Structures are given as structure tokens and as C-alpha cells.
Tab-separated table of N, CA and C in Angstrom:
chain	number	residue	atom	x	y	z
T	1	UNK	N	60.014	109.471	116.666
T	1	UNK	CA	59.119	108.922	115.658
T	1	UNK	C	58.078	109.980	115.299
T	2	UNK	N	57.836	110.168	114.003
T	2	UNK	CA	56.885	111.179	113.582
T	2	UNK	C	55.472	110.842	114.067
T	3	UNK	N	54.687	111.872	114.257
T	3	UNK	CA	53.309	111.668	114.680
T	3	UNK	C	52.434	111.360	113.471
T	4	UNK	N	51.241	110.884	113.762
T	4	UNK	CA	50.272	110.581	112.705
T	4	UNK	C	49.997	111.835	111.873
T	5	UNK	N	49.844	112.976	112.550
T	5	UNK	CA	49.555	114.231	111.856
T	5	UNK	C	50.707	114.621	110.924
T	6	UNK	N	51.955	114.458	111.381
T	6	UNK	CA	53.124	114.802	110.569
T	6	UNK	C	53.171	113.957	109.304
T	7	UNK	N	52.949	112.654	109.458
T	7	UNK	CA	52.989	111.759	108.299
T	7	UNK	C	51.876	112.100	107.326
T	8	UNK	N	50.663	112.293	107.833
T	8	UNK	CA	49.531	112.594	106.968
T	8	UNK	C	49.738	113.928	106.259
T	9	UNK	N	50.206	114.966	106.979
T	9	UNK	CA	50.433	116.271	106.342
T	9	UNK	C	51.504	116.190	105.273
T	10	UNK	N	52.600	115.462	105.557
T	10	UNK	CA	53.674	115.327	104.568
T	10	UNK	C	53.170	114.624	103.321
T	11	UNK	N	52.422	113.546	103.527
T	11	UNK	CA	51.950	112.765	102.393
T	11	UNK	C	50.937	113.568	101.580
T	12	UNK	N	49.983	114.216	102.248
T	12	UNK	CA	48.996	115.015	101.528
T	12	UNK	C	49.656	116.214	100.853
T	13	UNK	N	50.631	116.818	101.521
T	13	UNK	CA	51.369	117.926	100.914
T	13	UNK	C	52.082	117.478	99.658
T	14	UNK	N	52.603	116.266	99.677
T	14	UNK	CA	53.296	115.717	98.515
T	14	UNK	C	52.353	115.567	97.340
T	15	UNK	N	51.116	115.228	97.615
T	15	UNK	CA	50.153	115.041	96.540
T	15	UNK	C	49.664	116.376	95.987
T	16	UNK	N	49.549	117.387	96.837
T	16	UNK	CA	48.989	118.667	96.440
T	16	UNK	C	50.048	119.597	95.846
T	17	UNK	N	51.270	119.561	96.365
T	17	UNK	CA	52.330	120.491	95.966
T	17	UNK	C	52.511	120.592	94.458
T	18	UNK	N	52.636	119.469	93.712
T	18	UNK	CA	52.857	119.611	92.279
T	18	UNK	C	51.690	120.287	91.565
T	19	UNK	N	50.478	120.108	92.080
T	19	UNK	CA	49.307	120.675	91.424
T	19	UNK	C	49.257	122.190	91.561
T	20	UNK	N	49.823	122.731	92.638
T	20	UNK	CA	49.731	124.168	92.848
T	20	UNK	C	50.976	124.918	92.371
T	21	UNK	N	52.016	124.201	92.063
T	21	UNK	CA	53.244	124.872	91.618
T	21	UNK	C	53.048	125.442	90.217
T	22	UNK	N	53.579	126.624	90.006
T	22	UNK	CA	53.516	127.225	88.679
T	22	UNK	C	54.799	126.904	87.948
T	23	UNK	N	54.682	126.471	86.731
T	23	UNK	CA	55.869	126.109	85.977
T	23	UNK	C	56.483	124.832	86.531
T	24	UNK	N	57.700	124.571	86.152
T	24	UNK	CA	58.404	123.377	86.626
T	24	UNK	C	59.105	123.708	87.940
T	25	UNK	N	58.758	122.996	89.027
T	25	UNK	CA	59.395	123.306	90.310
T	25	UNK	C	60.867	122.894	90.327
T	26	UNK	N	61.654	123.638	91.069
T	26	UNK	CA	63.065	123.278	91.251
T	26	UNK	C	63.128	121.993	92.064
T	27	UNK	N	64.036	121.126	91.720
T	27	UNK	CA	64.189	119.879	92.450
T	27	UNK	C	65.575	119.841	93.074
T	28	UNK	N	65.703	118.992	94.079
T	28	UNK	CA	66.979	118.873	94.778
T	28	UNK	C	67.456	117.431	94.667
T	29	UNK	N	68.697	117.230	94.223
T	29	UNK	CA	69.289	115.898	94.131
T	29	UNK	C	69.581	115.423	95.545
T	30	UNK	N	69.168	114.201	95.852
T	30	UNK	CA	69.339	113.675	97.209
T	30	UNK	C	69.837	112.235	97.165
T	31	UNK	N	70.490	111.827	98.236
T	31	UNK	CA	70.826	110.433	98.494
T	31	UNK	C	70.162	110.100	99.821
T	32	UNK	N	69.322	109.070	99.809
T	32	UNK	CA	68.531	108.727	100.988
T	32	UNK	C	68.674	107.253	101.320
T	33	UNK	N	68.681	106.949	102.610
T	33	UNK	CA	68.660	105.557	103.058
T	33	UNK	C	67.375	105.305	103.820
T	34	UNK	N	66.884	104.087	103.672
T	34	UNK	CA	65.671	103.715	104.382
T	34	UNK	C	65.130	102.404	103.866
T	35	UNK	N	63.808	102.262	103.962
T	35	UNK	CA	63.115	101.072	103.480
T	35	UNK	C	61.907	101.508	102.668
T	36	UNK	N	61.631	100.782	101.603
T	36	UNK	CA	60.454	101.051	100.795
T	36	UNK	C	59.314	100.215	101.359
T	37	UNK	N	58.201	100.888	101.639
T	37	UNK	CA	57.040	100.228	102.230
T	37	UNK	C	55.803	100.499	101.394
T	38	UNK	N	54.906	99.526	101.321
T	38	UNK	CA	53.610	99.804	100.705
T	38	UNK	C	52.856	100.818	101.572
T	39	UNK	N	52.053	101.674	100.957
T	39	UNK	CA	51.257	102.642	101.702
T	39	UNK	C	50.399	101.929	102.747
T	40	UNK	N	49.966	100.729	102.451
T	40	UNK	CA	49.151	99.943	103.395
T	40	UNK	C	49.859	99.823	104.749
T	41	UNK	N	51.165	99.535	104.727
T	41	UNK	CA	51.928	99.379	105.971
T	41	UNK	C	52.072	100.700	106.721
T	42	UNK	N	52.289	101.788	105.984
T	42	UNK	CA	52.421	103.098	106.611
T	42	UNK	C	51.082	103.526	107.204
T	43	UNK	N	50.001	103.257	106.495
T	43	UNK	CA	48.664	103.598	106.998
T	43	UNK	C	48.374	102.851	108.301
T	44	UNK	N	48.744	101.569	108.372
T	44	UNK	CA	48.555	100.794	109.608
T	44	UNK	C	49.415	101.345	110.739
T	45	UNK	N	50.666	101.638	110.435
T	45	UNK	CA	51.607	102.122	111.436
T	45	UNK	C	51.108	103.387	112.123
T	46	UNK	N	50.502	104.290	111.343
T	46	UNK	CA	50.057	105.571	111.880
T	46	UNK	C	48.538	105.666	112.008
T	47	UNK	N	47.846	104.543	111.849
T	47	UNK	CA	46.395	104.502	111.967
T	47	UNK	C	45.731	105.542	111.062
T	48	UNK	N	46.188	105.572	109.801
T	48	UNK	CA	45.633	106.502	108.820
T	48	UNK	C	44.428	105.881	108.142
T	49	UNK	N	43.425	106.689	107.898
T	49	UNK	CA	42.234	106.238	107.196
T	49	UNK	C	42.421	106.561	105.712
T	50	UNK	N	42.877	105.562	104.960
T	50	UNK	CA	43.156	105.750	103.540
T	50	UNK	C	42.174	104.905	102.739
T	51	UNK	N	41.666	105.447	101.660
T	51	UNK	CA	40.745	104.705	100.794
T	51	UNK	C	41.400	103.405	100.339
T	52	UNK	N	40.674	102.313	100.458
T	52	UNK	CA	41.206	100.981	100.154
T	52	UNK	C	41.731	100.878	98.718
T	53	UNK	N	41.077	101.553	97.776
T	53	UNK	CA	41.518	101.436	96.385
T	53	UNK	C	42.836	102.166	96.124
T	54	UNK	N	43.276	103.044	97.036
T	54	UNK	CA	44.558	103.741	96.876
T	54	UNK	C	45.725	102.907	97.406
T	55	UNK	N	45.461	102.026	98.349
T	55	UNK	CA	46.534	101.305	99.037
T	55	UNK	C	47.465	100.517	98.127
T	56	UNK	N	46.969	99.772	97.151
T	56	UNK	CA	47.908	98.987	96.332
T	56	UNK	C	48.691	99.805	95.298
T	57	UNK	N	48.401	101.077	95.175
T	57	UNK	CA	49.005	101.883	94.107
T	57	UNK	C	50.100	102.831	94.564
T	58	UNK	N	50.442	102.841	95.844
T	58	UNK	CA	51.445	103.766	96.351
T	58	UNK	C	52.514	103.032	97.131
T	59	UNK	N	53.750	103.439	96.916
T	59	UNK	CA	54.869	102.992	97.741
T	59	UNK	C	55.479	104.230	98.386
T	60	UNK	N	56.045	104.015	99.567
T	60	UNK	CA	56.596	105.112	100.356
T	60	UNK	C	58.013	104.746	100.779
T	61	UNK	N	58.933	105.696	100.675
T	61	UNK	CA	60.274	105.501	101.217
T	61	UNK	C	60.264	106.032	102.642
T	62	UNK	N	60.440	105.124	103.604
T	62	UNK	CA	60.567	105.505	105.013
T	62	UNK	C	62.058	105.674	105.263
T	63	UNK	N	62.508	106.923	105.364
T	63	UNK	CA	63.937	107.189	105.468
T	63	UNK	C	64.445	106.924	106.873
T	64	UNK	N	65.727	106.686	106.978
T	64	UNK	CA	66.351	106.450	108.285
T	64	UNK	C	66.235	107.658	109.209
T	65	UNK	N	66.048	108.856	108.634
T	65	UNK	CA	65.919	110.049	109.475
T	65	UNK	C	64.457	110.398	109.779
T	66	UNK	N	63.535	109.464	109.495
T	66	UNK	CA	62.151	109.630	109.932
T	66	UNK	C	61.184	110.270	108.962
T	67	UNK	N	61.581	110.494	107.712
T	67	UNK	CA	60.657	111.064	106.726
T	67	UNK	C	59.940	109.958	105.972
T	68	UNK	N	58.782	110.280	105.420
T	68	UNK	CA	58.006	109.353	104.603
T	68	UNK	C	57.739	110.040	103.275
T	69	UNK	N	58.337	109.498	102.192
T	69	UNK	CA	58.279	110.130	100.884
T	69	UNK	C	57.567	109.224	99.883
T	70	UNK	N	56.568	109.763	99.210
T	70	UNK	CA	55.891	109.018	98.156
T	70	UNK	C	56.869	108.812	97.000
T	71	UNK	N	56.869	107.620	96.418
T	71	UNK	CA	57.783	107.285	95.319
T	71	UNK	C	57.061	107.433	93.987
T	72	UNK	N	57.634	108.231	93.095
T	72	UNK	CA	57.088	108.394	91.753
T	72	UNK	C	57.232	107.065	91.011
T	73	UNK	N	56.165	106.641	90.360
T	73	UNK	CA	56.210	105.398	89.586
T	73	UNK	C	56.627	105.744	88.157
T	74	UNK	N	57.938	105.804	87.965
T	74	UNK	CA	58.513	106.048	86.647
T	74	UNK	C	59.637	105.035	86.455
T	75	UNK	N	60.556	105.293	85.555
T	75	UNK	CA	61.611	104.320	85.272
T	75	UNK	C	62.391	103.924	86.519
T	76	UNK	N	62.770	104.876	87.369
T	76	UNK	CA	63.531	104.564	88.579
T	76	UNK	C	62.692	103.914	89.665
T	77	UNK	N	61.533	104.466	89.944
T	77	UNK	CA	60.661	103.929	90.982
T	77	UNK	C	60.038	102.598	90.617
T	78	UNK	N	59.945	102.345	89.323
T	78	UNK	CA	59.346	101.103	88.824
T	78	UNK	C	60.026	99.868	89.409
T	79	UNK	N	61.307	99.982	89.723
T	79	UNK	CA	62.044	98.865	90.317
T	79	UNK	C	61.296	98.318	91.519
T	80	UNK	N	60.841	99.195	92.400
T	80	UNK	CA	60.157	98.769	93.625
T	80	UNK	C	58.715	98.343	93.363
T	81	UNK	N	58.059	98.989	92.415
T	81	UNK	CA	56.672	98.641	92.110
T	81	UNK	C	56.567	97.264	91.457
T	82	UNK	N	57.549	96.908	90.642
T	82	UNK	CA	57.493	95.623	89.933
T	82	UNK	C	58.107	94.464	90.694
T	83	UNK	N	58.973	94.736	91.659
T	83	UNK	CA	59.637	93.642	92.366
T	83	UNK	C	59.534	93.817	93.881
T	84	UNK	N	58.529	93.194	94.491
T	84	UNK	CA	58.340	93.339	95.933
T	84	UNK	C	59.492	92.774	96.769
T	85	UNK	N	60.387	91.991	96.157
T	85	UNK	CA	61.548	91.480	96.904
T	85	UNK	C	62.447	92.614	97.387
T	86	UNK	N	62.369	93.781	96.732
T	86	UNK	CA	63.213	94.910	97.104
T	86	UNK	C	62.539	95.832	98.127
T	87	UNK	N	61.315	95.518	98.486
T	87	UNK	CA	60.612	96.287	99.516
T	87	UNK	C	60.937	95.714	100.892
T	88	UNK	N	60.743	96.521	101.914
T	88	UNK	CA	60.893	96.093	103.305
T	88	UNK	C	62.324	95.701	103.669
T	89	UNK	N	63.288	96.228	102.965
T	89	UNK	CA	64.688	95.931	103.283
T	89	UNK	C	65.518	97.199	103.118
T	90	UNK	N	66.683	97.249	103.732
T	90	UNK	CA	67.488	98.470	103.655
T	90	UNK	C	67.938	98.784	102.220
T	91	UNK	N	67.720	100.037	101.829
T	91	UNK	CA	68.130	100.497	100.502
T	91	UNK	C	68.744	101.891	100.613
T	92	UNK	N	69.504	102.234	99.592
T	92	UNK	CA	69.953	103.610	99.410
T	92	UNK	C	69.521	104.008	98.018
T	93	UNK	N	68.851	105.137	97.912
T	93	UNK	CA	68.404	105.605	96.608
T	93	UNK	C	68.975	106.986	96.342
T	94	UNK	N	69.178	107.261	95.072
T	94	UNK	CA	69.548	108.598	94.638
T	94	UNK	C	68.422	109.083	93.754
T	95	UNK	N	68.120	110.361	93.864
T	95	UNK	CA	67.035	110.896	93.063
T	95	UNK	C	66.817	112.365	93.330
T	96	UNK	N	65.582	112.797	93.111
T	96	UNK	CA	65.220	114.203	93.248
T	96	UNK	C	63.984	114.329	94.118
T	97	UNK	N	64.023	115.284	95.044
T	97	UNK	CA	62.860	115.602	95.866
T	97	UNK	C	62.236	116.887	95.353
T	98	UNK	N	60.918	116.894	95.282
T	98	UNK	CA	60.224	118.133	94.944
T	98	UNK	C	60.295	119.081	96.134
T	99	UNK	N	60.105	120.376	95.909
T	99	UNK	CA	60.110	121.316	97.026
T	99	UNK	C	59.129	120.845	98.106
T	100	UNK	N	59.543	120.937	99.337
T	100	UNK	CA	58.723	120.443	100.443
T	100	UNK	C	59.102	119.030	100.825
T	101	UNK	N	59.756	118.314	99.912
T	101	UNK	CA	60.320	117.010	100.219
T	101	UNK	C	59.365	115.851	100.349
T	102	UNK	N	58.115	115.948	99.930
T	102	UNK	CA	57.158	114.860	100.126
T	102	UNK	C	57.136	113.799	99.044
T	103	UNK	N	57.789	114.063	97.911
T	103	UNK	CA	57.807	113.105	96.803
T	103	UNK	C	59.249	112.920	96.360
T	104	UNK	N	59.632	111.677	96.090
T	104	UNK	CA	60.972	111.406	95.587
T	104	UNK	C	60.872	110.702	94.238
T	105	UNK	N	61.669	111.180	93.287
T	105	UNK	CA	61.811	110.546	91.980
T	105	UNK	C	63.169	109.845	92.004
T	106	UNK	N	63.152	108.540	91.911
T	106	UNK	CA	64.367	107.738	92.070
T	106	UNK	C	65.069	107.553	90.733
T	107	UNK	N	66.397	107.741	90.741
T	107	UNK	CA	67.186	107.521	89.531
T	107	UNK	C	68.200	106.389	89.701
T	108	UNK	N	68.494	105.999	90.951
T	108	UNK	CA	69.432	104.900	91.185
T	108	UNK	C	69.027	104.161	92.460
T	109	UNK	N	69.064	102.835	92.381
T	109	UNK	CA	68.695	101.990	93.521
T	109	UNK	C	69.890	101.131	93.921
T	110	UNK	N	70.215	101.167	95.196
T	110	UNK	CA	71.238	100.292	95.761
T	110	UNK	C	70.626	99.595	96.972
T	111	UNK	N	70.984	98.338	97.182
T	111	UNK	CA	70.584	97.686	98.417
T	111	UNK	C	71.739	97.812	99.403
T	112	UNK	N	71.423	97.660	100.676
T	112	UNK	CA	72.417	97.796	101.738
T	112	UNK	C	72.420	96.518	102.558
T	113	UNK	N	73.598	95.906	102.662
T	113	UNK	CA	73.777	94.717	103.503
T	113	UNK	C	74.980	94.988	104.377
T	114	UNK	N	74.741	95.127	105.693
T	114	UNK	CA	75.816	95.541	106.587
T	114	UNK	C	76.212	96.955	106.221
T	115	UNK	N	77.481	97.164	105.972
T	115	UNK	CA	77.958	98.482	105.537
T	115	UNK	C	78.247	98.529	104.043
T	116	UNK	N	77.902	97.466	103.323
T	116	UNK	CA	78.203	97.350	101.895
T	116	UNK	C	76.996	97.748	101.047
T	117	UNK	N	77.245	98.529	99.997
T	117	UNK	CA	76.218	98.882	99.024
T	117	UNK	C	76.286	97.921	97.850
T	118	UNK	N	75.110	97.598	97.280
T	118	UNK	CA	75.020	96.679	96.148
T	118	UNK	C	74.208	97.319	95.030
T	119	UNK	N	74.756	97.262	93.806
T	119	UNK	CA	74.016	97.705	92.630
T	119	UNK	C	72.949	96.653	92.334
T	120	UNK	N	71.756	97.108	92.014
T	120	UNK	CA	70.635	96.213	91.738
T	120	UNK	C	70.301	96.286	90.252
T	121	UNK	N	70.218	95.112	89.612
T	121	UNK	CA	69.769	95.066	88.228
T	121	UNK	C	69.245	93.664	87.907
T	122	UNK	N	68.662	93.517	86.734
T	122	UNK	CA	68.120	92.249	86.262
T	122	UNK	C	68.895	91.834	85.025
T	123	UNK	N	69.211	90.541	84.934
T	123	UNK	CA	70.141	90.054	83.933
T	123	UNK	C	69.557	88.862	83.190
T	124	UNK	N	69.773	88.845	81.867
T	124	UNK	CA	69.456	87.669	81.053
T	124	UNK	C	70.782	87.003	80.686
T	125	UNK	N	70.966	85.752	81.128
T	125	UNK	CA	72.206	85.024	80.836
T	125	UNK	C	72.354	84.709	79.353
T	126	UNK	N	71.252	84.483	78.663
T	126	UNK	CA	71.303	84.109	77.251
T	126	UNK	C	71.761	85.286	76.390
T	127	UNK	N	71.151	86.452	76.607
T	127	UNK	CA	71.397	87.609	75.747
T	127	UNK	C	72.387	88.615	76.330
T	128	UNK	N	72.768	88.425	77.575
T	128	UNK	CA	73.643	89.375	78.273
T	128	UNK	C	73.029	90.775	78.278
T	129	UNK	N	71.717	90.826	78.571
T	129	UNK	CA	71.003	92.101	78.648
T	129	UNK	C	70.815	92.465	80.118
T	130	UNK	N	71.114	93.715	80.431
T	130	UNK	CA	70.990	94.244	81.789
T	130	UNK	C	69.859	95.271	81.800
T	131	UNK	N	68.949	95.144	82.762
T	131	UNK	CA	67.837	96.077	82.927
T	131	UNK	C	67.778	96.511	84.388
T	132	UNK	N	67.247	97.705	84.625
T	132	UNK	CA	67.188	98.213	85.993
T	132	UNK	C	65.806	98.097	86.625
T	133	UNK	N	64.876	97.458	85.931
T	133	UNK	CA	63.602	97.114	86.542
T	133	UNK	C	63.171	95.775	85.967
T	134	UNK	N	62.363	95.070	86.723
T	134	UNK	CA	61.980	93.709	86.387
T	134	UNK	C	61.016	93.658	85.210
T	135	UNK	N	61.381	92.903	84.200
T	135	UNK	CA	60.485	92.530	83.109
T	135	UNK	C	60.157	91.066	83.339
T	136	UNK	N	58.970	90.644	82.958
T	136	UNK	CA	58.591	89.242	83.191
T	136	UNK	C	59.524	88.291	82.457
T	137	UNK	N	59.879	88.666	81.251
T	137	UNK	CA	60.816	87.860	80.464
T	137	UNK	C	61.739	88.800	79.694
T	138	UNK	N	62.842	88.264	79.231
T	138	UNK	CA	63.786	89.031	78.426
T	138	UNK	C	63.102	89.472	77.128
T	139	UNK	N	63.269	90.741	76.788
T	139	UNK	CA	62.642	91.263	75.571
T	139	UNK	C	63.254	90.691	74.299
T	140	UNK	N	64.448	90.109	74.404
T	140	UNK	CA	65.143	89.571	73.237
T	140	UNK	C	64.794	88.100	73.004
T	141	UNK	N	65.053	87.261	74.023
T	141	UNK	CA	64.896	85.814	73.833
T	141	UNK	C	63.669	85.221	74.524
T	142	UNK	N	63.025	86.014	75.390
T	142	UNK	CA	61.854	85.494	76.107
T	142	UNK	C	62.225	84.665	77.332
T	143	UNK	N	63.518	84.605	77.654
T	143	UNK	CA	63.969	83.844	78.821
T	143	UNK	C	63.790	84.632	80.114
T	144	UNK	N	64.120	84.012	81.225
T	144	UNK	CA	63.937	84.667	82.522
T	144	UNK	C	64.971	85.769	82.771
T	145	UNK	N	64.542	86.779	83.522
T	145	UNK	CA	65.433	87.843	83.970
T	145	UNK	C	65.752	87.560	85.434
T	146	UNK	N	67.039	87.558	85.777
T	146	UNK	CA	67.493	87.213	87.123
T	146	UNK	C	67.867	88.474	87.898
T	147	UNK	N	67.358	88.594	89.133
T	147	UNK	CA	67.746	89.693	90.012
T	147	UNK	C	69.195	89.495	90.434
T	148	UNK	N	70.006	90.540	90.254
T	148	UNK	CA	71.398	90.500	90.707
T	148	UNK	C	71.695	91.682	91.591
T	149	UNK	N	72.515	91.435	92.590
T	149	UNK	CA	72.993	92.483	93.485
T	149	UNK	C	74.514	92.328	93.548
T	150	UNK	N	75.205	93.319	92.996
T	150	UNK	CA	76.652	93.257	92.871
T	150	UNK	C	77.267	94.343	93.767
T	151	UNK	N	78.257	93.973	94.600
T	151	UNK	CA	78.877	94.973	95.474
T	151	UNK	C	79.414	96.162	94.682
T	152	UNK	N	79.158	97.354	95.202
T	152	UNK	CA	79.664	98.593	94.597
T	152	UNK	C	81.082	98.784	95.100
T	153	UNK	N	81.992	99.000	94.173
T	153	UNK	CA	83.395	99.233	94.561
T	153	UNK	C	83.557	100.684	94.954
T	154	UNK	N	84.305	100.908	96.006
T	154	UNK	CA	84.535	102.286	96.494
T	154	UNK	C	85.306	103.108	95.513
């Protein structure tokens, strides 16, 4: 299990690295398994002193191999920020890590149940619209969007 210092250095490095990089940093495509946790939970786990106003704004991917990666809140990461039902459970994500590996930009989200992977999306039955992050209502008809998890075929 990583130490408090390791987690804090990785997380702070993730925040500072993009600011000091010149030009666009090279990224590495990765597939990672783990659980998405609110920063609040990671701070408690490692007894980190984090400003209270930062806690609700960060999510972290705690990987199965012991890394803690800040999740970029963009189209891919938005899935976890908008739908807490997908947090605290086994997931596999595909995306890009910045050099140093402290930040992950997610491009695909799968849930894991047993040894089976599931594609995650939101569906409107009325309009047959599929979205990859939760909207409060369907943009077409205003009806509800339903979370679906469909087994990925090998």
C-alpha cells in the first residue's frame, strides 16, 4: 500500500506537471482497472490535509496496482462526476496519462462484474438516443435517461 507521502507527491505532481511543461506534453494511451473515489475518501485514507473547498471538485482513480490518478473533468471523466452510482465500484477505463502518470484523461468507461466487462451508457427509450454521460433529461424529448450496462462481447 502506498504511503501518505507517495500519494501526496503523486497528486501534487499531477497538478503541477502540466503547468511546467513546455508545449503539448506527450501522452500515453493506457487501460487501467480500479475504483473511482472522491478526493475526500482518499484524503481520509491517507490522513491528508486538503482544503475543504477542493474536496467536492476532484475524483481520483485508485488503480488495482496501487496508483492514485486525478481524473480530468472532460467528456470522458464527466461520466463519473455526474453519476456517483459509478463511483466506488470496479471499473476499467481507457484513456491517456500525462508524463509522470498523475493525471488520467478518460476516453472509455467500462464497469467490471466478476470477469465480465460492461459498456456504460445512458439511454432514452422514447428517442433511442445514447449518451456516454448522464444528462438530467433527454435533450430531444425531455424524458428520463436510463443508465445501461451491456456486456462487452469478446
